[in-house]
Amino acid sequence: MAKGFYTDTTICIGCKACQTACHQWNELPAVNDGQVELTGNSYDNTGRLSALDWRHVRFIEQFPEDRSQDGFLHGSRWLMMSDVCKHCVKAGCLEVCPTGAIIRTEFDSVFIQQDVCNGCRACIAACPFGVVDVGQDGKAHKCTLCYDRLQHGMEPACAQACPTDSIRFGEVSELMVLADQRVADLRAEGVPAYVYGKEEIVGGLNCFFLLVDKPEVYGMPADPRLPSDNVPEGLGLSALTAAVVAAGSVVAFRKERMDGMGGEPPPDTGPDTVPHTGPGGGSPGGGGPPPGVDLVAFMSAVHGANETARGRRAEPKAEGGCGGACGCHA
Amino acid sequence: MGSNFAECHPVGFRWAMKARERGCKLIHVDPRFTRTSAMCDLHVALRAGTDIAFLGGLVNHIISHDRWFKEYVLHYTNAATIVAETFQDTEDLDGLFSGFDPESRRYDTKVWAYEGTVAGQPELDKSANQPPAKEGQPGVDFRRMPPRTDPTLQHPRCVFQILKRHYARYTPEMVSRICGCSEAQFLQVAEALCDNSGRERTSAFVYAVGWTQHTVGVQYIRTATIVQALLGNVGRPGGGILALRGHATIQGSTDIATLYNLLPGYLPAPSAQVRAHDTLEGWLANEMPTTGWWANGRKYMVSFLKAWYGAAATAENEWGYQFLPKNVGDHSHMPMFVAMHQRVLRGFMAMGQNPAVGGQNAVFQRGAMAQLEWLVVKDLFVTETADFWNAPDVEDPSAIGTEVFFFPSASVPEMDGSFTNTQRLVQWHEKAIESPGDCRSDLWFTHQLVKRLKKLYQGSTNPNDAPFLAMEWNFEEVDGEASAESVLREINGYTLPDRKLVKSFGDLRDDGSTASGAWIYTGIYPEEGRNLAAARDADEYVSLGWAFAWPANRRILYNRASADPSGRPWSDRKRYVWWDDGRREWVGYDVPDFPSTKPPTAKGVWAKGGMDALDGDAPFIMKPDGKIWLYVPSGLVDGPLPTHYEPWESPVDNALYPKHPRNPAAKTFNVVGNRYIDPGDPAFPIVISTYRLTEHHLSGAMTRWLPWLASLMPELFIEISPELAGERGITNAGWVTVATPRGAVECKALVTRRMRPFQVMGRTVHQVGMPFHWGYRGVVTGGVTNELAALVADPNVTIHEAKVFMCQVEAGRNAKAVLARLEDAPRPVPHVGRRERQAAEANIDRAIELAEAAGSPAEILVEPPFPLDQPLGVYHG
Ligand code: SF4
């Protein structure tokens, strides 16, 4: 009975109640006691998921350079999305954790046992989504799916705080039904919505997202890879773990992941590089189709490419190659 | 329009999102592309301060394309009513209505009356500086006869024809010229609205302070009223004009009643300037209409006086009416700070308010506080107001003589109480945790203060102390705190002398046998042990079992209008409240807002007065004629019809009324450091709006001290388009200095394409925006945006115009240099030592004596007869 989040980004108003509720419930202090600088990156001043920010709301401004009078701002959008640990069905962090600190709970969530974690940082490299971070205590931290609350029959703090129900918590299979319906409704209105986190994304995400632009626009990898993807069939994970802990493959793997993301400006490039991109740019750093371009075809291509790259499911099962699992054919 | 719903009311916006998921179309008409725009189907950008032109365009579109809801308009509005010949329109007089006196800059509103009614503008003292009549209150004397009408709507002086002429020039081209949106965008909104109104469908307007904070703020909302009335969108489900109120219980604070000109339950506060207010009978005659629901006003007023003064309120002493303090002028925030600046006002209590940051022309307001003898601040943290004497612009704090008392406050989860929200819904909350240390609730503080004052005045024979001694104050006390429930019981009301709770305001009497703190809340505590504000029984629709909505737990006001004149629902889809012929009563999903057994066919008998004067198809029962007022014959001081005036500070001329570009009756304050920018002044060419963000609350007093929230929005910034940033060499996240004649503020730049320049009347107008959450105390600090804003106000309610004024921006941190360049630069807080204060004090006493002898205390504000170290001015109002 897997529990997870369905985050519908089309109704996220960017209020950050989820971030704050998470901080409060989990007693996570603000970075530098709250005394930080304005980033200049739209309304995002916390930047990324970290040991102190287990939820992070992204703001993506998509406006054309020419916003003259008679122009309805066709295709203009201010996308908002609350990011979080995906609690993957096949979790990279869990695969590589050498101490067994990272476990799968009875809720099928991925949980880091703080008293076991030895701070080896293997999980940081292994997560294709950049979720895990090591805090000042030298240990790895990330969203717990409010394990303590779940054990008492409560929903996670962020989902409870979200005023618009952009974050919904529940049984993953039931949430997926809701999401598929919503995708269908939006498609009928001409919105290129799809679910990010079906099976073709590293075997499925228990915390999945309804998106309306390419994954990279939201800082998500189009082609996330697991450490085990790099391991020849038959080689056990423990061997992989040993390899990861031992060697520089960590760095190489991390780089691969960052390249795949593309959506996040490096923190030190300075504010001027941020968010003013026209429809051609899609979003900072993004190189995909502009909003309004046939995203269905685009996603199909992405999915097809993913699978070929993985070499697991070489044969496309349905048109487009994603097997319909992503909802893009709904 | 006029609201950033998603951002400033995110919890309420949940329902807008649910509606959208069910197919509702959301349109945002707003100067900026905000988090709300991001959630809407259509965003139309318009130049700040031009909403009346846009809404007036809608009125014109609806009338000229014959899209108005005929049956609704004919029966439920005053469209057919004939206006007196003395009324002349702005279209006839180049931007003025008839009755304007250029010297006092006030209208004689009598000339706007309906034909044949005696305009009842009350006799005022010459010195009166505020109009006492309020909308919804009479002012027009309908005693003689009902207003004359022409149901064919052909009479040239009927409201419909006047309306048609008044808005005839508000064409799509004109809207586009003034507002800077395209004609196509305007028409798309107009058509969407018309298509979505009528029998089968309704549309709603949602506004907030984006509409009110203007020198024509009240008229903004009036224009929406006209649109909604013409389309038949009032009193029906899914319709209305919804005001999003500020704090969680701002609605409650106007109900029971922090405004100087209101007693609880919207009973007008007595004014020393209105001769009729000298006696209770005079007050009743002047303020309570004889027809419509307000004819019950006597019961509510007497019951209110019994609640406050108990046994001391008797028939012989006008039920204690003379105990009530009487206003001597406009005592709202800005005039109060002017009076403070002039040392007329010597002590001040700021409870949950932070004027050092939140007040317009904040340098002036801090300067005013430096003139005080004592200041009490009760808040969660030591706010900028508590620390005003230590502001960055104070050169020598030791020279300021004001004695400041700080009382740490308990926060909401630490006390019992209620929130009255936007939709008049009163919801109870229980104390969840003990407050830390010595923090106390406002109720504790007030209760203890009153107890101590009563003790202090005990035995006094000074008539000034009599109201304190007469005041009944016997709330149940728990640990030194008055029980909030016992306060609620008094608000609800009870019978006397047996103190049995009353069930509805229908039970209230005018013979002293009932008491009720605020008649509109009656029924919230209908019997012992039943606090309906705490009820939590929701259903899928109207949820009458969830909390209590005043009045009478009614969720939609004037819901008689959800049925047609004959009492049948306008359509099945929109059925809400209707007449049940079999049961001979009004029934439906809500509590009907009409006498429950009065049939739709009932004919009113005017001479009988009260509700009997009105017909069975007159749903707007708080109005003396039972109709929506498209045209307001009385109650407003700046015109019976909304007219496009430019903001007080504007980049362009008024395309409609070049001779009278601004609201001619606006309140201005010609005091030191409050210079206005002339229209079109090239030194200040940029339009600026100030506003709130989700991450912080108002002046930041509740949020900037919390590291979690501080880190989400850590620094003051200005939102600026890449075009303007390019012109000024401003880089994203770099420093910017923003200046007006009132002040200069440094902040970071947020360069964003969400902002864009406008083409208005042939020129490019740049617009910027700044949130106002920062100050010089707290976890994160920053410039005080309100130092830029001016003291200038709407004449009806004295709300300021921080939503639009003019400024200059330049790259870098140059506040000092910019200030030095300004002629008439604002001075830092003036220093007043104790010795000067004592000298001044003697003068104040003398001044008050003089003023009292002259019989017109208001003159104190105009010509203070005591010497001051600050130049003084007059303010209009
Ligand atoms: S609480 Fe909900 S609406 Fe607000 S930012 Fe988080 S996900 Fe978005």
Tab-separated table of C-alpha atoms in Angstrom, chain A residues 19-128:
chain	number	residue	atom	x	y	z
A	19	GLN	CA	7.574	24.817	2.648
A	20	THR	CA	6.673	26.552	5.867
A	21	ALA	CA	4.534	23.728	7.213
A	22	CYS	CA	7.385	21.349	6.488
A	23	HIS	CA	9.838	23.566	8.336
A	24	GLN	CA	7.558	23.868	11.281
A	25	TRP	CA	6.561	20.253	11.659
A	26	ASN	CA	10.051	18.917	11.145
A	27	GLU	CA	11.647	21.707	13.173
A	28	LEU	CA	14.002	22.619	10.376
A	29	PRO	CA	15.641	25.986	10.982
A	30	ALA	CA	15.733	28.601	8.254
A	31	VAL	CA	19.025	28.994	6.427
A	32	ASN	CA	21.192	31.474	8.334
A	33	ASP	CA	18.261	32.180	10.655
A	34	GLY	CA	16.338	33.672	7.773
A	35	GLN	CA	18.907	36.349	6.996
A	36	VAL	CA	19.521	35.617	3.362
A	37	GLU	CA	19.701	37.727	0.230
A	38	LEU	CA	17.135	38.227	-2.463
A	39	THR	CA	18.117	35.897	-5.292
A	40	GLY	CA	16.430	37.820	-8.084
A	41	ASN	CA	15.172	34.492	-9.395
A	42	SER	CA	11.463	35.290	-9.609
A	43	TYR	CA	9.838	34.685	-6.194
A	44	ASP	CA	12.202	31.846	-5.278
A	45	ASN	CA	14.582	32.743	-2.494
A	46	THR	CA	15.454	29.295	-1.162
A	47	GLY	CA	16.854	27.974	-4.424
A	48	ARG	CA	16.720	24.196	-4.134
A	49	LEU	CA	15.863	21.197	-2.053
A	50	SER	CA	18.398	20.893	0.733
A	51	ALA	CA	19.030	19.478	4.169
A	52	LEU	CA	16.905	22.342	5.528
A	53	ASP	CA	14.375	22.668	2.719
A	54	TRP	CA	12.557	19.416	2.094
A	55	ARG	CA	9.958	21.171	0.026
A	56	HIS	CA	10.907	23.789	-2.513
A	57	VAL	CA	8.581	25.877	-4.629
A	58	ARG	CA	9.893	26.738	-8.065
A	59	PHE	CA	8.782	29.798	-10.053
A	60	ILE	CA	9.218	29.730	-13.807
A	61	GLU	CA	8.412	32.904	-15.737
A	62	GLN	CA	7.653	32.426	-19.407
A	63	PHE	CA	6.958	35.745	-21.094
A	64	PRO	CA	7.757	36.977	-24.564
A	65	GLU	CA	10.076	39.894	-25.040
A	66	ASP	CA	7.387	41.754	-26.938
A	67	ARG	CA	4.554	42.382	-24.524
A	68	SER	CA	3.068	45.286	-26.408
A	69	GLN	CA	-0.414	46.573	-25.956
A	70	ASP	CA	-2.606	44.712	-28.337
A	71	GLY	CA	-0.857	41.508	-27.399
A	72	PHE	CA	-2.798	39.089	-25.338
A	73	LEU	CA	0.077	37.369	-23.660
A	74	HIS	CA	-0.410	34.228	-25.682
A	75	GLY	CA	1.613	31.399	-24.267
A	76	SER	CA	2.807	33.500	-21.357
A	77	ARG	CA	2.867	31.707	-18.086
A	78	TRP	CA	4.158	31.903	-14.585
A	79	LEU	CA	4.527	28.274	-13.645
A	80	MET	CA	4.781	27.247	-10.015
A	81	MET	CA	5.626	23.861	-8.674
A	82	SER	CA	6.314	22.491	-5.238
A	83	ASP	CA	9.176	20.028	-5.481
A	84	VAL	CA	9.862	17.277	-2.993
A	85	CYS	CA	11.511	13.855	-2.618
A	86	LYS	CA	9.882	11.506	-5.084
A	87	HIS	CA	9.988	8.446	-2.822
A	88	CYS	CA	10.860	6.433	-5.912
A	89	VAL	CA	9.654	2.914	-6.393
A	90	LYS	CA	13.262	2.139	-7.275
A	91	ALA	CA	15.202	4.560	-5.150
A	92	GLY	CA	18.768	5.369	-6.128
A	93	CYS	CA	19.653	6.547	-2.644
A	94	LEU	CA	18.411	3.358	-1.099
A	95	GLU	CA	20.233	1.240	-3.661
A	96	VAL	CA	23.583	2.681	-2.757
A	97	CYS	CA	23.310	3.295	0.968
A	98	PRO	CA	26.144	1.213	2.414
A	99	THR	CA	24.974	1.302	6.007
A	100	GLY	CA	21.359	0.412	5.466
A	101	ALA	CA	20.358	3.759	6.964
A	102	ILE	CA	17.941	4.336	4.100
A	103	ILE	CA	14.996	2.037	4.336
A	104	ARG	CA	11.647	1.514	2.697
A	105	THR	CA	8.892	1.951	5.239
A	106	GLU	CA	5.599	0.153	5.593
A	107	PHE	CA	4.142	3.052	3.573
A	108	ASP	CA	6.577	2.326	0.734
A	109	SER	CA	8.233	5.671	1.429
A	110	VAL	CA	11.991	6.076	1.524
A	111	PHE	CA	13.256	7.043	4.945
A	112	ILE	CA	16.724	7.931	6.221
A	113	GLN	CA	17.345	6.619	9.736
A	114	GLN	CA	19.373	9.390	11.297
A	115	ASP	CA	20.942	7.189	13.940
A	116	VAL	CA	22.344	4.850	11.311
A	117	CYS	CA	23.462	7.344	8.656
A	118	ASN	CA	27.220	7.816	8.694
A	119	GLY	CA	27.284	10.732	6.278
A	120	CYS	CA	29.119	8.928	3.462
A	121	ARG	CA	27.250	11.010	0.847
A	122	ALA	CA	26.750	8.094	-1.524
A	123	CYS	CA	23.025	8.778	-1.650
A	124	ILE	CA	23.572	12.357	-2.788
A	125	ALA	CA	25.184	11.180	-5.964
A	126	ALA	CA	22.767	8.354	-6.466
A	127	CYS	CA	19.599	10.437	-6.424
A	128	PRO	CA	18.739	11.428	-9.978
